[in-house]
Short mmCIF file of C-alpha atoms in Angstrom, two decimals:
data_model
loop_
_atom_site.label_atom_id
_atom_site.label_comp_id
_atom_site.label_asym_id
_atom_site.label_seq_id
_atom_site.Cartn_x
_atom_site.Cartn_y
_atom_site.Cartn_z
CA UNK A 117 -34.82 11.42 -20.50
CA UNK A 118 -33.70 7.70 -20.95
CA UNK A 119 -30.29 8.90 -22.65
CA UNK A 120 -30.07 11.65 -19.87
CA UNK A 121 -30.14 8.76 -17.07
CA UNK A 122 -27.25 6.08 -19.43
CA UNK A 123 -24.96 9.03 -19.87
CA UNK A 124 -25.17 9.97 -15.78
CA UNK A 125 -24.51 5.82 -15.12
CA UNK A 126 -22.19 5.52 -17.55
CA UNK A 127 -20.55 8.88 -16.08
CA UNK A 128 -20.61 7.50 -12.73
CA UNK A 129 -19.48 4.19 -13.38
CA UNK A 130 -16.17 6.00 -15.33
CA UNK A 131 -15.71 8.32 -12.26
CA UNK A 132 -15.90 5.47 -10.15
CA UNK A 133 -12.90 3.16 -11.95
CA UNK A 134 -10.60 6.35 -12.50
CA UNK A 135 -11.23 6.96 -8.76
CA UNK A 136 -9.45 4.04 -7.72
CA UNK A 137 -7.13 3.95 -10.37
CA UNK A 138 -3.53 1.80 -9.83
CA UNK A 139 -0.02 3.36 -10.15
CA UNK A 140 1.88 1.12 -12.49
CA UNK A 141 5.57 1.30 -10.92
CA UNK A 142 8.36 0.56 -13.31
CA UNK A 143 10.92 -0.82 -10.50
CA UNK A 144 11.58 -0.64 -6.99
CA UNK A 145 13.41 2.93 -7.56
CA UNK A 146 10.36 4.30 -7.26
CA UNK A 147 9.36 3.26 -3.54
CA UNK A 148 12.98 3.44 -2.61
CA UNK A 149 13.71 4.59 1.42
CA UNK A 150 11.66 4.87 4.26
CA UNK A 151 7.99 5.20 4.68
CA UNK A 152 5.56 5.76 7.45
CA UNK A 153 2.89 3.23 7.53
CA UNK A 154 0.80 5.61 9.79
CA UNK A 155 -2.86 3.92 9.28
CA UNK A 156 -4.38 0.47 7.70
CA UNK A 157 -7.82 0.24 6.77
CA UNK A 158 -10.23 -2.46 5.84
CA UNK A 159 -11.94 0.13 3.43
CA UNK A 160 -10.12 2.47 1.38
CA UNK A 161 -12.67 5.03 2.88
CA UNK A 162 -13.53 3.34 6.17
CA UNK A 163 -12.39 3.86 9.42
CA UNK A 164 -8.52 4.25 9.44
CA UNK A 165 -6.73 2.43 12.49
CA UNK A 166 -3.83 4.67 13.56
CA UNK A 167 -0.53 2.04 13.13
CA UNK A 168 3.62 3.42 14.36
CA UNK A 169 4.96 1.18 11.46
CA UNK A 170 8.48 2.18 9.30
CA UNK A 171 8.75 0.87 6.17
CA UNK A 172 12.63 0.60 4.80
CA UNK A 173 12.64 -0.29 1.54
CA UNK A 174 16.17 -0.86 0.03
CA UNK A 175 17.88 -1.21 -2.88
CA UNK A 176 18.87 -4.78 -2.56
CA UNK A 177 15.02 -6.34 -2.49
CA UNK A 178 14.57 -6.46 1.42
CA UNK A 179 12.29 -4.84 3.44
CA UNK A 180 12.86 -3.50 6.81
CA UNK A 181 9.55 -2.71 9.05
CA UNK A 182 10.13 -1.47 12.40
CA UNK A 183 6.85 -1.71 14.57
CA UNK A 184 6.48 0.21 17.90
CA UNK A 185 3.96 -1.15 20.50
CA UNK A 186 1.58 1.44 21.69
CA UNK A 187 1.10 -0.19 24.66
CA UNK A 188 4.55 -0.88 25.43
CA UNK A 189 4.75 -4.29 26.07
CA UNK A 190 7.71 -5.16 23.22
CA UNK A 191 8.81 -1.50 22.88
CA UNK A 192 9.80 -2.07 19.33
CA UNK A 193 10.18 -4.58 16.83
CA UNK A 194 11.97 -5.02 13.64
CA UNK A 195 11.65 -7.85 10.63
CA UNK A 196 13.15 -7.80 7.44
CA UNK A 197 11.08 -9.66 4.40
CA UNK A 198 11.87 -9.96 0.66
CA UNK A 199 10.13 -7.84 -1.62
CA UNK A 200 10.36 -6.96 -5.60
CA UNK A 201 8.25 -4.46 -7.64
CA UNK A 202 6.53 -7.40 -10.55
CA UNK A 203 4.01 -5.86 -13.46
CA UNK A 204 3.81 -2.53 -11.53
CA UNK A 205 2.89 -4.04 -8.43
CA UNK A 206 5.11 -4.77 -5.20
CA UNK A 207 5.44 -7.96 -4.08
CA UNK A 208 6.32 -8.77 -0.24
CA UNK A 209 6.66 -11.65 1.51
CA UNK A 210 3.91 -12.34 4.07
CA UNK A 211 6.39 -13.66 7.06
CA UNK A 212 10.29 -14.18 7.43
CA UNK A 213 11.50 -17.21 5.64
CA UNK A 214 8.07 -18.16 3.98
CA UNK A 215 7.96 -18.06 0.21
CA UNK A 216 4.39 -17.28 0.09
CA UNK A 217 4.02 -13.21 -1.06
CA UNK A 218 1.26 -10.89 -0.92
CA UNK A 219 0.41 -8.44 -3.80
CA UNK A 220 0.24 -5.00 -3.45
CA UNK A 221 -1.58 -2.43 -5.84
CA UNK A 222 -0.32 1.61 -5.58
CA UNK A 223 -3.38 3.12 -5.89
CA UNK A 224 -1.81 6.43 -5.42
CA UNK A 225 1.56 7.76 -5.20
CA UNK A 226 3.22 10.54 -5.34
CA UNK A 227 7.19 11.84 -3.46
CA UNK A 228 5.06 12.34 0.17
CA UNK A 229 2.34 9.66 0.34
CA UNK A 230 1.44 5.94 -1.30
CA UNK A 231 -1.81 4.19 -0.70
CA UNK A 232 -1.35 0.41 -0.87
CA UNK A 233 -3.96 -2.04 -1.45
CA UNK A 234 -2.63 -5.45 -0.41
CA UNK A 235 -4.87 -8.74 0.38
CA UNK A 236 -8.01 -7.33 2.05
CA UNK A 237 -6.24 -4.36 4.07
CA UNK A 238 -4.93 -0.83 2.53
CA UNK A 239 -2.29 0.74 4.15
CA UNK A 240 -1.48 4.48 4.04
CA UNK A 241 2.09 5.63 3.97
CA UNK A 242 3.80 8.96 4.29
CA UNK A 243 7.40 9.50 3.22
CA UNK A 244 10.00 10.25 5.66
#
């Protein structure tokens, strides 16, 4: 019975890393284009918050995010931040012309969605 109950932890704990298992990406190639940020979570399986974010990234290390304002106050806004795909990971700066940058995971990925886990928040993306 003892060996019965070690086999089912040590299966869950197994199932449990290889559930949240990282994307390694080998450049920026990978991520290239535009992306739908459609929802940002504090939990990867918590409540999602519906976002209207566009994610540009381009060939030449910037990012482009175009944000529209649901309740219509700024219509729409656009920044462009550095970025740069580091040990599988993509790097992005936190604000405009601030070298401080925030690491992001790919926990999954595939050509029509990317899960992101970045400093406390995951963001879920769609291709466009």
């Amino acid at each position: 019975m003892k060996k019965i109950v070690k086999i089912l932890s040590l299966a869950t704990i197994f199932l449990a890393f290889s559930a949240n298992a990282e994307v390694q990406l080998k450049d920026n190639a990978e991520i290239l284009g535009k992306w739908n940020l459609y929802a940002e979570a504090i939990k990867l399986d918590g409540e999602k918050k519906a976002v209207t974010t566009e994610w540009d990234f381009q060939s030449d290390g910037t990012l482009l995010t175009t944000s529209t304002d649901s309740v219509g106050r700024t219509k729409e806004m656009k920044i462009a931040i550095k970025y740069s795909v580091e040990n599988g990971e993509i790097k992005k700066q936190v604000a405009p012309g601030r070298e401080k940058y925030d690491s992001c995971k790919v926990l999954e990925k595939d050509d029509a969605k990317m899960t992101l886990k970045c400093s406390g928040m995951f963001f879920f993306l769609k291709k466009l």
